[in-house]
Structure formats: structure tokens, C-alpha cells
Amino acid sequence: MALGSFVLLLSLLGVLGLGDPGPLEDVVIDRYYIPKICLREVQMGDFIRYHYNGTFKDGKKFDSSYDRGATVAGVVGVGRLITGMDRGLQGMCVNERRHLIVPPHLGYGSIGVAGLIPPDATLYFDVVMLDIWNKNDKLQITTLSKPEHCNRTVENSDFVRYHYNGTLLDGTPFDSSYSKDSTYDTYVGTGWLIKGMDQGLLGMCAGEKRSIIIPPFLAYGEKGYGTTIPPQASLVFSVLLVDFHNPKDGVFLEHLEVPASCKRRAVTGDFVRYHYNGTLMDGTLFDSSYSRNHTYNTYIGKGYIIPGMDQGLQGVCIGERRRVVIPPHLAYGENGAGDKIPGSAVLIFDVHVIDFHNPADPVEMETVYRPEGCNVTTRNRDFVRYHYNCSLLDGTKLFSSHDYGSPQEVTLGTNKVIEGLNRGLLDMCAGERRVLIIPPHLGHGESGARGVPGSAVLRFEVELISMEEGVPEGYLFIWHGDPPENLYEQMDLNKDGQIPADEFSTFILTQVAEGKGRLMPSSDPDKVIADMFKNQDRNQDGKITAEELKLKSDEDQEKIHEEL
């Protein structure tokens, strides 16, 4: 109790040993609790809600709003209250508590209230102020926090998802979305909300927090709502806007990083490999390919992914980083997905495109250097030596012949290398350098290989070191002209009627040395000759007889006759 009020009260009530000071001339006000924060005080014409206990001087109660279980609501200073109450309530703050002493002439006077208040009764009131508003009040909006970047704000007809705590003006809670563990989801400006909330959400950014104080005539008015919101109650909402969209929204794209060189952009039917982080509009992560250490691989424009992502990946470049904002009607709709994507959620994907291709793509070849006077080029069955560097399109190094200190060796057209590399090595000159882009269907396919991801597009830098002319498929040796007459006799060097392995080898090497024929190119010609001897030594007795020796062309002709 303030000292002045205390002294005044003692003087009015009287103290043992002092005389009665006589009747009161005005209301005695004791402000025994004043809140630290008082945003507004009761003025003439304000509408108020309050609780009270009314007693006589002896403490006998004559009335109480608490006993009725309902607050008192009315307008101050317009004659609807007894004069003493009109005066005693002015200047009060919400949650302020006062003791009021109302003399008879400011109460019910010499008449009193039959059966309740005797004539010339002094009335004692204990009052707590719960609500104050005025018919001229407007919505009170306070921004508590706001994101640094806000590309868009709520407009009428938008669909919003928000969390809220709802209290009366005195702080009494009446509802909370947090207690339901779910956002409140609704359209704005279409009459689904109370008018004050419809207005209070306008202009908000996703992630913004606001305090919205709504006067009763923009809330539930004279009727209140259920047992939690009294009639004529001002409402205070603490709101966090989680996300919003409009049913007319399309996919929103933000190009975060686009490579300076973009020769090709993805279109419907392309197969794309990309990494992504998927978040809700408030930043909550719901999925990430990085956490699985594996790209997401799919065709675009064919309905294998949500429609918004199908649209959002159109036109991407290899290496591009793009943000794709997808409204729920192009994502998972009202039902959401699993326990991480709520119904009607806007989704944000930060995408990094690793590569893409089309199933109809050929090998892409770029000649970096070609020697002058290049007259001889590689063909299938040729034996080639080449250096290479192999990487993914994002620059990830996979393999290099330089790591082994020697060129790679292969006979082209023998399925010893992936088809795309075989094609890329054809029609090259010794010394020529190329860059090859090989789609997965000509590389390692959907399954990939050791160190190569599935469905990966490969980039090869190749340099042809040397080449040796090959022989037709199925041949190990061919003559440059007609084979010698009496071949068996010439091959039987010691004329003993049989040809062992050493004689066979000597003869073949002599033919090669004299330029009369050539072996299938190989890094191990002795093995090729050994395979030739094994093919001719049909009974595998270590020597070739005249009956066993046959040219491949003769064998092929015999097969034709057999088929005929």
C-alpha cells in the first residue's frame, strides 16, 4: 500500500483513540498492485472487463463476479456504473488491483438496493482489471523478429501455416498450436479466420514472429467463444509464420550458381544425377542426398518425381546450383509425406547438378590436337597404346594411366574397354589428343563399377601414343598377299614330315620379318604364335601334320559347304 493512501485510509476509517472524521466526500483509491508494464490506462468511454468482490465495512460480502463465474463488462463514464465505480476504475492498467471505498452518495445513496444494500451504505470493492478497449481501437501489431531476407509477404487468398500462443489481455492462455504439435493451416482473407487475425497476418514473411493484439469487435465480440474466451475479450496472439503459398503459385527458381560455360541444358527425358538438401520454409531439414553420400538419380519430365521438381530441373546446366521452391500442390499436397513433411508444406530444394544425359546420346568427342599429315587412323582390331585421365563431370578424378607409369594397351573392337571409349579411340592418329564425354549406356551403366557411380557420365582425356594395324576378327595372322604355295613343305623346315612348335614359330616370325604377313597385334607375340600352333595341332600331340594344317579361309569355306 502506498504511504499516502495508507495515511488517507487511516484518517478516513478512524484509529483507536481518534474521533470519527465524518462522511467521505470522494472515492478512496488504494492501488495495492500496479504491473511493471502498463501499456494503457482506463479512460472515459473505454470498454472494460474486470472481476470484483463487493463488501460492507464489516467485511460482509454483498456481491462478487467471482461467485457468478463471469467477469463484468461495461463502458466507463457513461452512467452505466455507480458514480464511485466510474471514478475508481479510471486510470487502471490491465492486471492492476485496487481497493475502492465508495461513499453512499457515490453509490446507491439513501435508497440502497432492496434486500441487498441498505440505505446510506459505504461500499468496499476489491477490483482487478482484465481488459481495456475502445471502439476506435485498431489492430496492434508488433514485429518481434523478422528474417534478413524476405522475398515475399502474405497477401489475401494465400494459404498460411503458423504456430501461435493465444492469451487474453491479462495473460490468461486460452489456446496454443504448440500444445497440439501441429501448425494452424488456413487461407487468409477469405473469412475462415476472425477479422483481426486475417488483418494481422498480412505482410508477414515466412519465419517472422509477431504479437497481434485484437480488440473484441475484430475477434469474437459479445458472444465470446466457448468457455475459454469471454464476451468482449481482447485477444493477444504470439504468431510464428512457418510458411505460406498461393494456390496459383508455380515453382520459384533461384539460380545460385550457373557455370560460365553451359553447352547444354536438361530437357524432358534426360536422366539427371544431382545432390540436394530439402528443407521446409522455416529451415527445418527433412532430407538430404549428402547424408547418404549418394546422388539422387532420375529421369525428368516423366512423372518419376514430384511435379515441382520435374519442372524445377528443366533447363539446368551440369554443375549448376539452383534453389527450387515448390508449393504443396506441386509437392506432397494436403497429406504431406511421412513424419517429416507436414501437410500443405512448401518445400525448398537446394540442388547441385552433377551430370545428366539422354539415353539416345552418342559419345561426344572434341579433338584437342591432331598432327599434320595424318593419313593412317585407328580401326577396330587395331592394337593401340594410349594415355588417359578419367573423371566425373564435376571434376572428381577417377583413374589415370599416368598413375601406372605406362600407357594402356588394348585391341580395339574386342570388348576389352567400355563401348564409349572404344568408339572414342577410333579414327585417331598417333599423337592425337581428344576429350570424350561418354554417357552411362556406353560406359558403366546403371550399376557403375568400382570407383564409378551408377549412371555416371564419364569424361576422358585421351592421347594416342601408338597403333599397330590389326587383323580381321577371328584371325591371329594374315598374309599381305597370297599365302605361299606348298605351304606345309615350306613350313617343314627340316623336311621330316612334321612341324613342331619351334619350326612353326620360326616360319611365322620369318614371314613377319620379311613383310609377307602380320600377327594380331599384341604385347606378347609369342603367345599369339603359341595360340596359332595350338589351333593347328588338332590332336594336341605337339606337332602339326599335313592333314591338320588348314588356313582359316579354308576352314570358313568348309563350314559354308557344311551349312549348304
Coordinates of C-alpha atoms in Angstrom, one line a residue:
M1 CA 0.0 0.0 0.0
A2 CA 1.4 3.4 -0.9
L3 CA 2.1 5.6 2.1
G4 CA -0.2 8.4 1.1
S5 CA -3.1 6.0 0.5
F6 CA -2.3 4.3 3.8
V7 CA -2.5 7.6 5.8
L8 CA -5.6 8.7 4.0
L9 CA -7.3 5.4 4.6
L10 CA -6.5 5.5 8.3
S11 CA -7.8 9.0 8.6
L12 CA -11.0 8.0 6.9
L13 CA -11.6 4.8 8.7
G14 CA -10.6 6.1 12.0
V15 CA -8.0 4.9 14.5
L16 CA -8.4 3.9 18.1
G17 CA -8.3 7.0 20.3
L18 CA -9.2 9.4 17.5
G19 CA -12.5 10.8 16.7
D20 CA -14.7 9.9 13.6
P21 CA -13.6 12.2 10.8
G22 CA -17.1 12.1 9.3
P23 CA -18.5 11.0 5.9
L24 CA -16.3 10.7 2.8
E25 CA -16.5 13.2 0.1
D26 CA -15.0 11.2 -2.7
V27 CA -13.9 7.6 -3.6
V28 CA -10.8 6.4 -1.8
I29 CA -8.5 4.5 -4.1
D30 CA -5.7 2.2 -2.9
R31 CA -3.6 0.9 -5.9
Y32 CA -2.2 -2.1 -4.0
Y33 CA -0.8 -3.8 -7.1
I34 CA 0.5 -2.0 -10.2
P35 CA 2.1 -4.0 -13.1
K36 CA 5.6 -3.0 -14.1
I37 CA 4.5 -2.6 -17.7
C38 CA 1.3 -0.6 -18.3
L39 CA 0.7 0.0 -22.0
R40 CA -2.7 1.6 -21.4
E41 CA -4.9 3.2 -18.7
V42 CA -8.7 3.2 -18.5
Q43 CA -10.2 6.5 -19.8
M44 CA -13.7 7.8 -20.1
G45 CA -15.6 5.9 -22.8
D46 CA -13.4 2.8 -22.7
F47 CA -14.9 -0.6 -22.6
I48 CA -13.5 -2.7 -19.7
R49 CA -13.7 -6.2 -18.3
Y50 CA -12.9 -6.8 -14.6
H51 CA -13.5 -9.0 -11.6
Y52 CA -14.5 -7.7 -8.2
N53 CA -15.6 -8.6 -4.7
G54 CA -18.0 -6.1 -3.0
T55 CA -18.3 -5.9 0.8
F56 CA -19.5 -3.6 3.6
K57 CA -17.3 -2.1 6.2
D58 CA -17.7 -5.1 8.5
G59 CA -16.5 -7.4 5.7
K60 CA -19.8 -8.9 4.8
K61 CA -20.0 -9.7 1.1
F62 CA -22.9 -8.3 -0.8
D63 CA -21.8 -9.2 -4.4
S64 CA -19.0 -10.9 -6.3
S65 CA -18.3 -11.5 -10.0
Y66 CA -16.2 -14.5 -9.0
D67 CA -19.2 -16.2 -7.4
R68 CA -21.1 -15.8 -10.7
G69 CA -18.1 -17.2 -12.6
A70 CA -18.2 -14.3 -15.1
T71 CA -16.4 -11.1 -15.5
V72 CA -18.2 -7.7 -15.6
A73 CA -18.0 -5.8 -18.8
G74 CA -19.1 -2.3 -19.5
V75 CA -18.3 1.2 -20.6
V76 CA -16.6 3.7 -18.2
G77 CA -18.0 7.2 -17.7
V78 CA -21.3 6.9 -19.5
G79 CA -23.6 6.4 -16.4
R80 CA -23.9 2.6 -16.6
L81 CA -22.0 2.2 -13.4
I82 CA -22.4 3.8 -10.0
T83 CA -20.5 7.1 -9.9
G84 CA -18.0 5.8 -7.4
M85 CA -17.1 2.8 -9.5
D86 CA -16.9 5.0 -12.6
R87 CA -14.3 7.2 -10.8
G88 CA -12.5 4.4 -9.1
L89 CA -11.8 2.5 -12.3
Q90 CA -10.3 5.4 -14.3
G91 CA -6.6 5.2 -14.8
M92 CA -6.3 1.5 -14.1
C93 CA -3.9 -0.7 -16.1
V94 CA -4.6 -4.3 -17.2
N95 CA -3.8 -6.6 -14.2
E96 CA -3.8 -3.7 -11.8
R97 CA -5.6 -4.4 -8.5
R98 CA -7.3 -1.7 -6.4
H99 CA -9.2 -1.3 -3.2
L100 CA -12.0 1.2 -3.6
I101 CA -14.1 2.8 -0.8
V102 CA -17.3 4.3 -2.3
P103 CA -19.3 6.7 0.0
P104 CA -23.1 6.4 -0.2
H105 CA -23.7 9.5 -2.3
L106 CA -21.4 8.0 -5.0
G107 CA -23.0 4.5 -4.6
Y108 CA -26.7 3.7 -4.0
G109 CA -27.4 6.7 -1.8
S110 CA -30.2 6.9 0.7
I111 CA -32.3 4.4 -1.2
G112 CA -29.9 1.5 -1.4
V113 CA -30.9 -1.8 -3.2
A114 CA -33.8 -3.6 -1.7
G115 CA -32.7 -6.8 0.1
L116 CA -29.1 -6.3 -0.9
I117 CA -27.6 -2.9 0.0
P118 CA -29.1 -0.9 2.9
P119 CA -29.6 2.9 2.6
D120 CA -26.6 5.1 3.1
A121 CA -24.2 2.2 2.9
T122 CA -20.4 2.7 2.3
L123 CA -19.2 0.1 -0.2
Y124 CA -15.8 -1.6 -0.4
F125 CA -14.6 -3.1 -3.6
D126 CA -11.6 -5.2 -4.4
V127 CA -11.1 -4.9 -8.2
V128 CA -8.7 -6.5 -10.8
M129 CA -8.7 -5.0 -14.3
L130 CA -8.6 -7.7 -17.0
D131 CA -9.2 -5.9 -20.3
I132 CA -9.5 -2.4 -21.8
W133 CA -10.5 -1.4 -25.3
N134 CA -12.2 1.4 -27.2
K135 CA -14.5 1.4 -30.3
N136 CA -11.9 3.5 -32.0
D137 CA -9.1 0.9 -31.4
K138 CA -7.2 -0.6 -34.2
L139 CA -5.2 -3.8 -34.5
Q140 CA -1.9 -3.6 -32.7
I141 CA 0.9 -5.4 -34.4
T142 CA 4.4 -5.7 -33.0
T143 CA 7.1 -7.4 -35.0
L144 CA 9.2 -9.5 -32.6
S145 CA 11.7 -10.9 -35.2
K146 CA 12.0 -10.9 -38.9
P147 CA 14.3 -12.8 -41.3
E148 CA 17.0 -10.8 -43.0
H149 CA 15.8 -11.9 -46.4
C150 CA 12.1 -11.7 -47.2
N151 CA 11.3 -12.1 -50.9
R152 CA 7.6 -12.3 -50.4
T153 CA 4.9 -11.4 -47.8
V154 CA 1.4 -12.8 -47.1
E155 CA -1.4 -11.4 -49.2
N156 CA -5.2 -12.1 -49.2
S157 CA -6.1 -15.6 -50.6
D158 CA -2.7 -17.0 -49.5
F159 CA -2.7 -20.3 -47.6
V160 CA -0.7 -20.0 -44.4
R161 CA 0.8 -22.4 -41.8
Y162 CA 1.6 -20.8 -38.5
H163 CA 2.2 -21.6 -34.8
Y164 CA 0.6 -19.4 -32.2
N165 CA 0.0 -18.9 -28.5
G166 CA -3.3 -17.2 -27.7
T167 CA -3.9 -15.3 -24.4
L168 CA -6.4 -12.8 -23.1
L169 CA -5.1 -9.3 -22.4
D170 CA -4.4 -10.2 -18.8
G171 CA -2.1 -13.1 -19.9
T172 CA -4.6 -15.9 -19.4
P173 CA -3.9 -18.6 -22.0
F174 CA -6.8 -19.9 -24.0
D175 CA -5.2 -21.8 -26.9
S176 CA -1.9 -22.9 -28.4
S177 CA -1.0 -24.7 -31.6
Y178 CA 2.2 -25.8 -29.9
S179 CA 0.2 -27.9 -27.5
K180 CA -1.4 -29.7 -30.4
D181 CA 2.1 -30.3 -32.0
S182 CA 0.7 -29.0 -35.3
T183 CA 0.6 -25.7 -37.1
Y184 CA -2.7 -23.9 -37.8
D185 CA -3.3 -24.1 -41.5
T186 CA -5.8 -21.8 -43.3
Y187 CA -6.5 -19.3 -46.0
V188 CA -6.1 -15.6 -45.3
G189 CA -8.8 -13.0 -46.2
T190 CA -11.5 -15.5 -47.1
G191 CA -13.5 -15.4 -43.9
W192 CA -12.0 -18.5 -42.3
L193 CA -10.4 -16.5 -39.5
I194 CA -11.5 -13.8 -37.2
K195 CA -11.2 -10.4 -38.8
G196 CA -8.3 -9.3 -36.6
M197 CA -6.2 -12.4 -37.5
D198 CA -7.0 -12.0 -41.2
Q199 CA -5.6 -8.5 -41.0
G200 CA -2.7 -9.3 -38.6
L201 CA -1.2 -12.0 -40.8
L202 CA -1.0 -9.7 -43.9
G203 CA 2.5 -8.6 -44.8
M204 CA 4.3 -11.3 -42.8
C205 CA 7.4 -13.1 -44.0
A206 CA 8.0 -16.8 -43.6
G207 CA 9.9 -17.1 -40.3
E208 CA 8.6 -13.8 -38.9
K209 CA 7.3 -13.5 -35.4
R210 CA 4.6 -11.1 -34.4
S211 CA 2.5 -10.1 -31.4
I212 CA -1.1 -9.3 -32.6
I213 CA -3.5 -7.6 -30.2
I214 CA -7.1 -7.9 -31.4
P215 CA -9.9 -5.8 -30.0
P216 CA -13.2 -7.8 -29.4
F217 CA -15.1 -6.3 -32.3
L218 CA -12.4 -7.8 -34.6
A219 CA -12.4 -11.1 -32.6
Y220 CA -15.4 -12.9 -31.0
G221 CA -17.3 -9.8 -29.9
E222 CA -20.2 -10.0 -27.5
K223 CA -20.6 -13.8 -27.7
G224 CA -17.1 -14.8 -26.9
Y225 CA -16.1 -18.4 -27.8
G226 CA -16.9 -21.4 -25.7
T227 CA -15.7 -21.4 -22.1
T228 CA -12.2 -20.1 -22.8
I229 CA -12.9 -16.7 -24.4
P230 CA -15.3 -14.4 -22.5
P231 CA -17.6 -12.0 -24.3
Q232 CA -16.0 -8.7 -25.2
A233 CA -12.5 -10.0 -24.8
S234 CA -9.4 -8.6 -26.4
L235 CA -7.1 -11.3 -27.7
V236 CA -3.3 -11.4 -27.8
F237 CA -1.7 -13.8 -30.3
S238 CA 2.0 -14.5 -30.5
V239 CA 2.4 -15.8 -34.0
L240 CA 5.3 -17.6 -35.9
L241 CA 4.6 -17.9 -39.6
V242 CA 6.1 -21.2 -40.7
D243 CA 5.3 -21.0 -44.4
F244 CA 2.7 -19.8 -46.9
H245 CA 1.8 -20.1 -50.6
N246 CA -1.0 -19.3 -53.0
P247 CA -2.9 -21.9 -54.9
K248 CA -2.0 -20.1 -58.1
D249 CA 1.8 -20.4 -57.3
G250 CA 4.1 -22.1 -59.7
V251 CA 7.6 -23.3 -59.0
F252 CA 10.0 -20.5 -58.0
L253 CA 13.6 -20.8 -59.1
E254 CA 16.7 -19.1 -57.8
H255 CA 19.9 -19.6 -59.7
L256 CA 22.6 -19.7 -57.1
E257 CA 25.5 -20.6 -59.3
V258 CA 25.5 -21.2 -63.1
P259 CA 28.7 -22.3 -64.8
A260 CA 30.1 -19.7 -67.2
S261 CA 30.2 -22.4 -69.9
C262 CA 26.9 -24.2 -70.4
K263 CA 26.8 -26.1 -73.7
R264 CA 23.6 -27.9 -72.9
R265 CA 20.6 -27.7 -70.7
A266 CA 18.5 -30.6 -69.4
V267 CA 15.1 -31.3 -71.0
T268 CA 12.3 -33.8 -70.6
G269 CA 13.6 -37.3 -71.0
D270 CA 17.1 -36.5 -69.7
F271 CA 18.5 -38.6 -66.8
V272 CA 19.8 -36.3 -64.1
R273 CA 22.2 -37.0 -61.2
Y274 CA 22.1 -34.4 -58.5
H275 CA 22.7 -33.8 -54.9
Y276 CA 20.2 -31.8 -52.8
N277 CA 19.2 -30.6 -49.3
G278 CA 15.5 -30.4 -48.8
T279 CA 14.1 -28.0 -46.1
L280 CA 10.8 -26.6 -45.1
M281 CA 10.3 -22.9 -45.3
D282 CA 11.4 -22.4 -41.7
G283 CA 14.7 -24.0 -42.5
T284 CA 13.9 -27.5 -41.0
L285 CA 15.8 -30.1 -42.9
F286 CA 13.7 -33.1 -44.0
D287 CA 16.0 -34.9 -46.4
S288 CA 19.5 -34.7 -47.9
S289 CA 21.3 -36.8 -50.5
Y290 CA 24.6 -35.7 -49.0
S291 CA 23.7 -37.6 -45.8
R292 CA 23.5 -40.8 -47.8
N293 CA 26.7 -40.0 -49.8
H294 CA 24.9 -40.8 -53.0
T295 CA 23.3 -38.6 -55.7
Y296 CA 19.6 -38.8 -56.5
N297 CA 19.3 -40.2 -60.0
T298 CA 16.1 -39.9 -62.1
Y299 CA 14.5 -39.0 -65.4
I300 CA 12.9 -35.6 -65.5
G301 CA 9.6 -34.7 -67.0
K302 CA 8.3 -38.3 -66.9
G303 CA 6.5 -38.3 -63.5
Y304 CA 9.1 -40.2 -61.5
I305 CA 9.5 -37.3 -59.1
I306 CA 7.1 -34.7 -57.6
P307 CA 5.8 -32.3 -60.3
G308 CA 7.5 -29.3 -58.9
M309 CA 10.9 -31.0 -59.1
D310 CA 10.1 -32.2 -62.6
Q311 CA 9.6 -28.6 -63.5
G312 CA 12.4 -27.2 -61.4
L313 CA 15.1 -29.3 -63.0
Q314 CA 14.2 -28.3 -66.5
G315 CA 17.0 -26.2 -68.2
V316 CA 19.7 -27.0 -65.6
C317 CA 23.3 -27.0 -66.6
I318 CA 25.9 -29.5 -65.5
G319 CA 27.5 -28.1 -62.3
E320 CA 24.7 -25.6 -61.7
R321 CA 23.4 -24.9 -58.2
R322 CA 19.8 -24.0 -58.1
R323 CA 17.2 -23.3 -55.4
V324 CA 13.8 -24.8 -56.2
V325 CA 10.8 -23.6 -54.1
I326 CA 7.8 -25.8 -54.6
P327 CA 4.2 -25.1 -53.4
P328 CA 2.4 -28.0 -51.8
H329 CA 0.0 -28.6 -54.8
L330 CA 3.1 -29.4 -56.8
A331 CA 4.7 -31.4 -54.0
Y332 CA 3.0 -33.7 -51.4
G333 CA -0.2 -31.7 -51.1
E334 CA -2.5 -31.7 -48.0
N335 CA -1.4 -35.1 -46.8
G336 CA 2.4 -34.4 -46.7
A337 CA 4.8 -37.3 -46.6
G338 CA 5.9 -39.4 -43.7
D339 CA 6.6 -37.7 -40.4
K340 CA 9.0 -35.1 -41.8
I341 CA 6.9 -33.3 -44.4
P342 CA 3.7 -31.8 -43.0
G343 CA 0.5 -31.4 -45.0
S344 CA 0.4 -28.3 -47.2
A345 CA 4.1 -27.6 -46.7
V346 CA 6.1 -25.5 -49.1
L347 CA 9.4 -27.4 -49.9
I348 CA 12.7 -25.8 -50.7
F349 CA 15.4 -27.8 -52.5
D350 CA 19.0 -26.6 -52.9
V351 CA 20.2 -28.6 -55.8
H352 CA 23.6 -29.3 -57.2
V353 CA 23.5 -30.9 -60.7
I354 CA 26.4 -33.4 -61.1
D355 CA 25.6 -34.5 -64.6
F356 CA 22.8 -35.5 -67.0
H357 CA 22.4 -37.4 -70.2
N358 CA 19.8 -38.7 -72.6
P359 CA 19.5 -42.4 -73.4
A360 CA 20.0 -41.5 -77.1
D361 CA 23.2 -39.6 -76.5
P362 CA 26.3 -40.7 -78.6
V363 CA 29.9 -40.2 -77.4
E364 CA 30.7 -36.6 -77.5
M365 CA 34.2 -36.1 -79.0
E366 CA 36.4 -32.9 -79.0
T367 CA 39.7 -33.0 -80.9
V368 CA 42.2 -31.1 -78.8
Y369 CA 45.2 -31.7 -81.1
R370 CA 45.6 -33.6 -84.4
P371 CA 49.1 -33.9 -86.0
E372 CA 49.6 -32.6 -89.6
G373 CA 49.8 -35.2 -92.3
C374 CA 47.7 -37.7 -90.5
N375 CA 46.9 -40.4 -93.1
V376 CA 46.6 -43.5 -91.0
T377 CA 43.9 -43.7 -88.3
T378 CA 42.8 -46.4 -85.9
R379 CA 40.2 -49.0 -86.8
N380 CA 38.6 -51.9 -84.9
R381 CA 41.0 -54.8 -84.4
D382 CA 44.0 -52.4 -84.3
F383 CA 46.3 -52.6 -81.3
V384 CA 46.7 -49.2 -79.6
R385 CA 48.6 -47.7 -76.8
Y386 CA 47.2 -44.6 -75.2
H387 CA 47.3 -42.4 -72.1
Y388 CA 44.1 -41.3 -70.4
N389 CA 42.7 -39.3 -67.5
C390 CA 39.1 -40.3 -66.4
S391 CA 36.9 -38.1 -64.2
L392 CA 33.3 -37.3 -63.5
L393 CA 31.7 -34.2 -65.0
D394 CA 32.0 -32.4 -61.6
G395 CA 35.8 -32.8 -61.8
T396 CA 36.1 -35.8 -59.5
K397 CA 39.2 -37.8 -60.6
L398 CA 38.6 -41.5 -61.0
F399 CA 41.6 -43.1 -62.9
S400 CA 44.6 -42.2 -64.9
S401 CA 47.1 -44.3 -66.9
H402 CA 49.8 -41.8 -65.7
D403 CA 49.4 -43.3 -62.2
Y404 CA 50.7 -46.6 -63.5
G405 CA 53.7 -45.1 -65.4
S406 CA 52.8 -46.7 -68.7
P407 CA 50.2 -46.4 -71.5
Q408 CA 47.1 -48.5 -71.6
E409 CA 47.1 -51.2 -74.3
V410 CA 44.1 -52.7 -76.0
T411 CA 43.0 -54.2 -79.2
L412 CA 40.0 -52.2 -80.4
G413 CA 36.7 -53.9 -81.0
T414 CA 37.4 -56.8 -78.7
N415 CA 35.1 -55.7 -75.8
K416 CA 38.1 -55.1 -73.6
V417 CA 37.1 -51.4 -72.8
I418 CA 33.8 -49.8 -72.4
E419 CA 32.0 -49.2 -75.7
G420 CA 32.1 -45.4 -75.4
L421 CA 35.9 -45.4 -75.0
N422 CA 36.3 -47.9 -77.9
R423 CA 34.3 -45.5 -80.2
G424 CA 36.3 -42.5 -79.0
L425 CA 39.6 -44.2 -79.9
L426 CA 38.5 -44.9 -83.5
D427 CA 39.8 -42.8 -86.4
M428 CA 42.6 -41.4 -84.3
C429 CA 46.2 -40.7 -85.4
A430 CA 49.2 -41.4 -83.4
G431 CA 49.9 -38.3 -81.3
E432 CA 46.3 -37.1 -81.5
R433 CA 44.5 -35.9 -78.3
R434 CA 40.8 -35.9 -77.6
V435 CA 38.3 -35.2 -74.9
L436 CA 35.5 -37.8 -74.8
I437 CA 32.2 -37.4 -72.9
I438 CA 30.7 -40.9 -72.5
P439 CA 27.1 -41.4 -71.4
P440 CA 26.5 -44.3 -69.0
H441 CA 24.7 -46.5 -71.5
L442 CA 28.1 -46.5 -73.4
G443 CA 30.0 -46.6 -70.1
H444 CA 29.4 -48.5 -66.9
G445 CA 25.6 -48.3 -67.0
E446 CA 23.2 -48.0 -64.0
S447 CA 25.3 -50.3 -61.8
G448 CA 28.6 -48.4 -62.2
A449 CA 31.9 -50.1 -61.5
R450 CA 34.5 -50.0 -58.7
G451 CA 35.0 -46.3 -58.1
V452 CA 32.4 -45.3 -60.7
P453 CA 28.9 -44.3 -59.5
G454 CA 25.9 -45.8 -61.2
S455 CA 24.6 -43.9 -64.2
A456 CA 27.6 -41.6 -64.3
V457 CA 28.6 -39.6 -67.3
L458 CA 32.4 -40.0 -67.8
R459 CA 35.0 -37.6 -69.1
F460 CA 38.1 -39.0 -70.7
E461 CA 41.2 -37.1 -71.9
V462 CA 43.0 -39.5 -74.2
E463 CA 46.2 -39.3 -76.2
L464 CA 47.1 -42.0 -78.7
I465 CA 50.7 -43.0 -78.3
S466 CA 51.0 -45.6 -81.0
M467 CA 49.0 -48.0 -83.1
E468 CA 49.5 -51.3 -84.9
E469 CA 47.3 -52.4 -87.7
G470 CA 45.2 -55.3 -86.7
V471 CA 43.8 -58.4 -88.3
P472 CA 40.2 -59.3 -89.0
E473 CA 38.1 -60.8 -86.2
G474 CA 38.9 -64.4 -85.7
Y475 CA 42.3 -64.2 -87.2
L476 CA 45.7 -64.4 -85.4
F477 CA 47.8 -63.9 -88.5
I478 CA 47.2 -62.8 -92.1
W479 CA 49.3 -62.6 -95.2
H480 CA 49.7 -59.3 -97.0
G481 CA 49.4 -61.2 -100.3
D482 CA 48.6 -64.8 -101.3
P483 CA 49.9 -67.4 -99.0
P484 CA 53.0 -69.4 -100.2
E485 CA 52.4 -72.4 -102.5
N486 CA 53.1 -75.7 -100.9
L487 CA 52.7 -74.1 -97.5
Y488 CA 53.2 -77.2 -95.5
E489 CA 56.5 -78.1 -97.3
Q490 CA 57.9 -74.6 -96.7
M491 CA 56.8 -74.6 -93.1
D492 CA 58.5 -78.1 -92.5
L493 CA 62.0 -76.6 -92.3
N494 CA 63.9 -79.9 -91.7
K495 CA 61.7 -81.8 -94.1
D496 CA 60.9 -84.6 -91.6
G497 CA 57.2 -84.6 -92.4
Q498 CA 56.1 -82.9 -89.2
I499 CA 56.1 -79.4 -87.9
P500 CA 56.9 -78.9 -84.2
A501 CA 56.2 -75.7 -82.3
D502 CA 59.7 -74.3 -82.8
E503 CA 59.6 -74.7 -86.6
F504 CA 56.2 -73.2 -86.7
S505 CA 57.3 -70.2 -84.7
T506 CA 60.4 -69.7 -86.8
F507 CA 58.5 -69.8 -90.0
I508 CA 55.8 -67.3 -88.8
L509 CA 58.4 -64.9 -87.4
T510 CA 60.3 -65.0 -90.7
Q511 CA 57.1 -64.2 -92.7
V512 CA 56.6 -61.2 -90.4
A513 CA 60.2 -60.1 -90.7
E514 CA 60.1 -60.3 -94.5
G515 CA 56.9 -58.3 -94.6
K516 CA 54.9 -61.1 -96.1
G517 CA 52.4 -61.2 -93.2
R518 CA 51.5 -59.8 -89.8
L519 CA 50.4 -61.2 -86.5
M520 CA 47.4 -60.0 -84.5
P521 CA 48.9 -57.0 -82.6
S522 CA 49.7 -57.9 -79.0
S523 CA 52.1 -57.0 -76.3
D524 CA 53.1 -60.7 -76.3
P525 CA 53.6 -62.0 -79.9
D526 CA 55.0 -65.4 -78.7
K527 CA 51.7 -66.1 -77.0
V528 CA 49.8 -65.3 -80.2
I529 CA 52.0 -67.8 -82.1
A530 CA 51.5 -70.4 -79.4
D531 CA 47.8 -69.9 -79.8
M532 CA 48.1 -70.3 -83.6
F533 CA 50.1 -73.6 -83.1
K534 CA 47.6 -74.9 -80.6
N535 CA 44.7 -74.2 -83.1
Q536 CA 46.6 -76.2 -85.9
D537 CA 47.7 -79.0 -83.7
R538 CA 44.3 -80.5 -83.7
N539 CA 45.1 -83.7 -81.8
Q540 CA 47.3 -81.8 -79.4
D541 CA 50.3 -84.2 -79.9
G542 CA 52.9 -81.4 -80.1
K543 CA 53.3 -81.4 -83.9
I544 CA 51.3 -80.4 -87.0
T545 CA 50.7 -82.9 -89.8
A546 CA 49.8 -82.1 -93.4
E547 CA 46.2 -83.2 -92.7
E548 CA 46.0 -80.9 -89.7
L549 CA 47.3 -77.7 -91.3
K550 CA 44.5 -75.6 -92.7
L551 CA 44.1 -71.9 -93.4
K552 CA 41.2 -70.1 -91.7
S553 CA 39.8 -69.1 -95.0
D554 CA 39.7 -72.8 -96.0
E555 CA 38.0 -73.7 -92.6
D556 CA 35.4 -71.0 -93.2
Q557 CA 34.7 -72.3 -96.7
E558 CA 34.3 -75.8 -95.3
K559 CA 31.7 -74.5 -92.8
I560 CA 29.8 -72.9 -95.6
H561 CA 29.7 -76.2 -97.6
E562 CA 28.5 -78.0 -94.4
E563 CA 25.7 -75.5 -94.0
L564 CA 24.8 -75.8 -97.6

